[in-house]
């Protein structure tokens, strides 16, 4: 299994380190040619969604990535990545990939709560640490979208088929369960799962 990490801006190295610690091969997507490689899943890291979206267009990567996601490529999107996937951004006229039918609010926690930490239940995983950095939350979601986590009454994690999108940064804590969950999702899509993740199931 090979996972591609979008590496044009933001916190991509931390995701690569987590994948490395789990023994999963990863590649970086920095330019259009990188999209020619074979990979089984995609991580869209946190950072600045506007910068990432513009760079993807300038680098000629945007349309191909959008097609891959529409075609069923498993995606883990964190923070800015969630904004890139969202069909609607409440406080911004832009839309990027638009493959996830949710309305997000950017920088939803305001200045005072720019960054904070919580521990909350994530469906199918249990209680996990959640680090939020100028995070969005999901103001509303299409009924077909599974709500995976909420903090203080706001949705911070969803799954819509092959798209797993969260407001927080799982790569900044030592807990690996979000990445492991995504690896199982990717393995299920590929129809094989490494023993150490699915062997006992
Ligand atoms: N505030 C950023 C944005 O709007 C997201 C922050 C993050 O990815 N940690 O794109």
Short mmCIF file of C-alpha atoms and ligand atoms in Angstrom, two decimals:
data_model
loop_
_atom_site.label_atom_id
_atom_site.label_comp_id
_atom_site.label_asym_id
_atom_site.label_seq_id
_atom_site.Cartn_x
_atom_site.Cartn_y
_atom_site.Cartn_z
CA UNK A 1 0.00 0.00 0.00
CA UNK A 2 1.24 3.46 -0.86
CA UNK A 3 -0.22 6.73 0.45
CA UNK A 4 0.37 10.08 -1.26
CA UNK A 5 0.66 13.18 0.90
CA UNK A 6 -0.08 16.54 -0.70
CA UNK A 7 3.11 18.52 -0.08
CA UNK A 8 2.63 21.98 -1.58
CA UNK A 9 2.11 23.78 1.76
CA UNK A 10 1.31 23.11 5.41
CA UNK A 11 1.84 20.26 7.86
CA UNK A 12 2.65 17.43 5.43
CA UNK A 13 5.93 16.23 6.96
CA UNK A 14 4.20 15.28 10.20
CA UNK A 15 1.78 13.02 8.29
CA UNK A 16 4.71 11.38 6.50
CA UNK A 17 6.35 10.72 9.86
CA UNK A 18 3.19 9.09 11.21
CA UNK A 19 2.89 6.89 8.12
CA UNK A 20 6.58 6.00 8.44
CA UNK A 21 6.12 5.02 12.08
CA UNK A 22 3.27 2.72 10.99
CA UNK A 23 5.43 1.12 8.31
CA UNK A 24 3.37 2.54 5.44
CA UNK A 25 5.15 3.71 2.30
CA UNK A 26 4.36 7.27 1.29
CA UNK A 27 5.17 9.66 -1.52
CA UNK A 28 4.91 13.44 -1.74
CA UNK A 29 2.76 15.22 -4.30
CA UNK A 30 4.58 18.47 -5.10
CA UNK A 31 4.09 18.88 -8.82
CA UNK A 32 1.88 17.63 -11.65
CA UNK A 33 4.24 14.76 -12.64
CA UNK A 34 3.97 13.31 -9.12
CA UNK A 35 0.34 12.50 -9.90
CA UNK A 36 1.49 9.97 -12.51
CA UNK A 37 2.62 7.59 -9.78
CA UNK A 38 0.46 4.83 -8.41
CA UNK A 39 -0.90 5.32 -4.94
CA UNK A 40 -3.84 3.93 -3.00
CA UNK A 41 -4.83 6.83 -0.77
CA UNK A 42 -4.33 10.56 -0.39
CA UNK A 43 -3.74 12.83 2.61
CA UNK A 44 -4.66 16.52 2.37
CA UNK A 45 -2.80 18.17 5.28
CA UNK A 46 -3.62 21.23 7.36
CA UNK A 47 -2.18 24.59 6.48
CA UNK A 48 -3.81 27.43 4.60
CA UNK A 49 -6.58 26.30 2.29
CA UNK A 50 -6.53 29.40 0.08
CA UNK A 51 -2.79 29.09 -0.52
CA UNK A 52 -3.05 25.35 -1.13
CA UNK A 53 -5.98 25.72 -3.54
CA UNK A 54 -4.25 28.45 -5.55
CA UNK A 55 -0.98 26.51 -5.68
CA UNK A 56 -2.77 23.37 -6.87
CA UNK A 57 -4.26 25.36 -9.74
CA UNK A 58 -1.00 27.10 -10.63
CA UNK A 59 0.89 23.80 -10.57
CA UNK A 60 -1.64 22.08 -12.82
CA UNK A 61 -2.59 19.56 -10.13
CA UNK A 62 -6.08 20.69 -9.20
CA UNK A 63 -8.28 19.08 -11.87
CA UNK A 64 -6.48 15.75 -11.76
CA UNK A 65 -6.69 15.51 -8.00
CA UNK A 66 -10.38 16.42 -8.13
CA UNK A 67 -10.98 13.63 -10.67
CA UNK A 68 -9.08 11.13 -8.52
CA UNK A 69 -11.19 12.01 -5.47
CA UNK A 70 -14.42 11.92 -7.49
CA UNK A 71 -13.29 8.54 -8.83
CA UNK A 72 -13.12 7.01 -5.34
CA UNK A 73 -9.55 7.62 -4.16
CA UNK A 74 -9.61 7.27 -0.34
CA UNK A 75 -8.83 10.67 1.24
CA UNK A 76 -7.91 11.76 4.73
CA UNK A 77 -8.38 15.54 4.90
CA UNK A 78 -7.31 17.47 7.97
CA UNK A 79 -8.23 21.08 8.72
CA UNK A 80 -7.35 23.08 5.57
CA UNK A 81 -7.82 19.80 3.67
CA UNK A 82 -11.40 19.61 4.96
CA UNK A 83 -11.98 23.13 3.60
CA UNK A 84 -10.63 22.03 0.21
CA UNK A 85 -13.10 19.12 0.10
CA UNK A 86 -16.18 21.02 1.31
CA UNK A 87 -18.97 21.78 -1.14
CA UNK A 88 -19.71 25.03 0.70
CA UNK A 89 -17.66 27.47 2.76
CA UNK A 90 -19.96 29.57 4.93
CA UNK A 91 -17.69 32.61 5.25
CA UNK A 92 -15.93 32.48 1.89
CA UNK A 93 -17.26 32.64 -1.67
CA UNK A 94 -14.76 30.09 -2.93
CA UNK A 95 -15.25 26.40 -3.50
CA UNK A 96 -12.33 24.05 -4.17
CA UNK A 97 -12.83 20.32 -4.82
CA UNK A 98 -16.40 20.42 -3.54
CA UNK A 99 -16.60 16.62 -3.28
CA UNK A 100 -17.84 16.52 0.34
CA UNK A 101 -21.42 17.77 0.82
CA UNK A 102 -20.90 19.81 3.98
CA UNK A 103 -20.84 23.50 4.85
CA UNK A 104 -17.69 24.49 6.71
CA UNK A 105 -16.94 27.66 8.58
CA UNK A 106 -13.32 28.75 8.31
CA UNK A 107 -11.44 29.95 11.39
CA UNK A 108 -14.62 29.07 13.23
CA UNK A 109 -13.29 29.41 16.77
CA UNK A 110 -12.29 33.06 16.51
CA UNK A 111 -9.11 34.70 17.70
CA UNK A 112 -9.25 33.87 21.38
CA UNK A 113 -9.73 30.17 20.80
CA UNK A 114 -7.39 30.11 17.80
CA UNK A 115 -5.76 26.95 19.06
CA UNK A 116 -7.02 24.48 21.64
CA UNK A 117 -6.93 20.85 22.68
CA UNK A 118 -9.79 18.49 23.41
CA UNK A 119 -10.34 14.79 23.98
CA UNK A 120 -13.52 13.46 22.49
CA UNK A 121 -15.16 10.36 21.12
CA UNK A 122 -14.55 9.54 17.46
CA UNK A 123 -17.01 7.00 16.02
CA UNK A 124 -15.48 3.57 15.58
CA UNK A 125 -12.26 4.57 17.34
CA UNK A 126 -12.93 5.77 20.90
CA UNK A 127 -11.76 8.84 22.78
CA UNK A 128 -8.88 10.53 20.98
CA UNK A 129 -6.78 13.67 21.44
CA UNK A 130 -7.71 16.55 19.12
CA UNK A 131 -5.48 19.55 18.50
CA UNK A 132 -7.23 22.46 16.79
CA UNK A 133 -5.27 25.26 15.10
CA UNK A 134 -7.32 28.11 13.58
CA UNK A 135 -9.67 25.32 12.76
CA UNK A 136 -12.86 25.15 10.76
CA UNK A 137 -15.89 23.29 11.98
CA UNK A 138 -18.69 21.75 9.98
CA UNK A 139 -21.77 23.93 10.35
CA UNK A 140 -24.05 21.47 8.53
CA UNK A 141 -23.79 18.22 6.63
CA UNK A 142 -25.88 16.45 4.04
CA UNK A 143 -27.88 13.61 5.69
CA UNK A 144 -25.80 11.02 3.80
CA UNK A 145 -22.65 12.17 5.55
CA UNK A 146 -21.70 10.20 8.70
CA UNK A 147 -20.94 12.40 11.70
CA UNK A 148 -17.85 10.91 13.38
CA UNK A 149 -17.05 13.48 16.08
CA UNK A 150 -18.39 16.60 17.74
CA UNK A 151 -16.82 19.04 20.17
CA UNK A 152 -19.03 21.49 22.09
CA UNK A 153 -21.95 20.80 19.79
CA UNK A 154 -20.01 21.41 16.58
CA UNK A 155 -19.15 18.73 14.05
CA UNK A 156 -15.38 18.21 13.78
CA UNK A 157 -15.18 14.87 11.97
CA UNK A 158 -17.17 13.29 9.14
CA UNK A 159 -16.98 10.36 6.78
CA UNK A 160 -18.63 10.28 3.38
CA UNK A 161 -17.79 6.99 1.73
CA UNK A 162 -14.10 7.14 0.89
CA UNK A 163 -13.64 10.67 2.26
CA UNK A 164 -12.66 11.09 5.93
CA UNK A 165 -12.43 14.75 6.91
CA UNK A 166 -11.59 16.27 10.28
CA UNK A 167 -11.12 19.78 11.69
CA UNK A 168 -8.19 18.90 13.93
CA UNK A 169 -4.57 17.77 13.48
CA UNK A 170 -4.15 14.08 14.38
CA UNK A 171 -0.54 14.15 13.17
CA UNK A 172 0.45 16.45 16.05
CA UNK A 173 -0.29 13.91 18.79
CA UNK A 174 1.28 10.54 19.39
CA UNK A 175 -2.07 8.77 19.04
CA UNK A 176 -2.06 6.97 15.67
CA UNK A 177 -5.65 5.73 15.57
CA UNK A 178 -6.97 8.20 12.97
CA UNK A 179 -4.19 7.22 10.57
CA UNK A 180 -4.73 3.54 11.32
CA UNK A 181 -8.44 3.97 10.63
CA UNK A 182 -7.60 5.64 7.32
CA UNK A 183 -5.15 2.87 6.43
CA UNK A 184 -7.94 0.33 7.01
CA UNK A 185 -10.28 2.42 4.82
CA UNK A 186 -7.64 2.52 2.09
CA UNK A 187 -6.97 -1.19 2.44
CA UNK A 188 -10.68 -1.96 2.19
CA UNK A 189 -10.87 0.07 -1.03
CA UNK A 190 -7.85 -1.81 -2.36
CA UNK A 191 -9.28 -5.09 -1.07
CA UNK A 192 -6.21 -6.09 0.90
CA UNK A 193 -5.26 -5.06 4.37
CA UNK A 194 -1.83 -5.38 5.98
CA UNK A 195 -2.01 -8.05 8.70
CA UNK A 196 -0.89 -5.74 11.45
CA UNK A 197 -3.94 -3.51 10.88
CA UNK A 198 -6.64 -5.99 9.98
CA UNK A 199 -5.21 -9.40 10.92
CA UNK A 200 -7.18 -9.83 14.12
CA UNK A 201 -10.48 -8.61 12.73
N1 LIG B 1 -7.36 28.49 8.96
C1 LIG B 1 -6.89 27.64 7.89
C2 LIG B 1 -7.70 27.83 6.63
O1 LIG B 1 -8.67 28.50 6.65
C3 LIG B 1 -6.91 26.19 8.31
C4 LIG B 1 -6.01 25.98 9.50
C5 LIG B 1 -5.35 24.64 9.57
O2 LIG B 1 -5.26 23.90 8.59
N2 LIG B 1 -4.79 24.35 10.74
O3 LIG B 1 -7.36 27.30 5.63
#
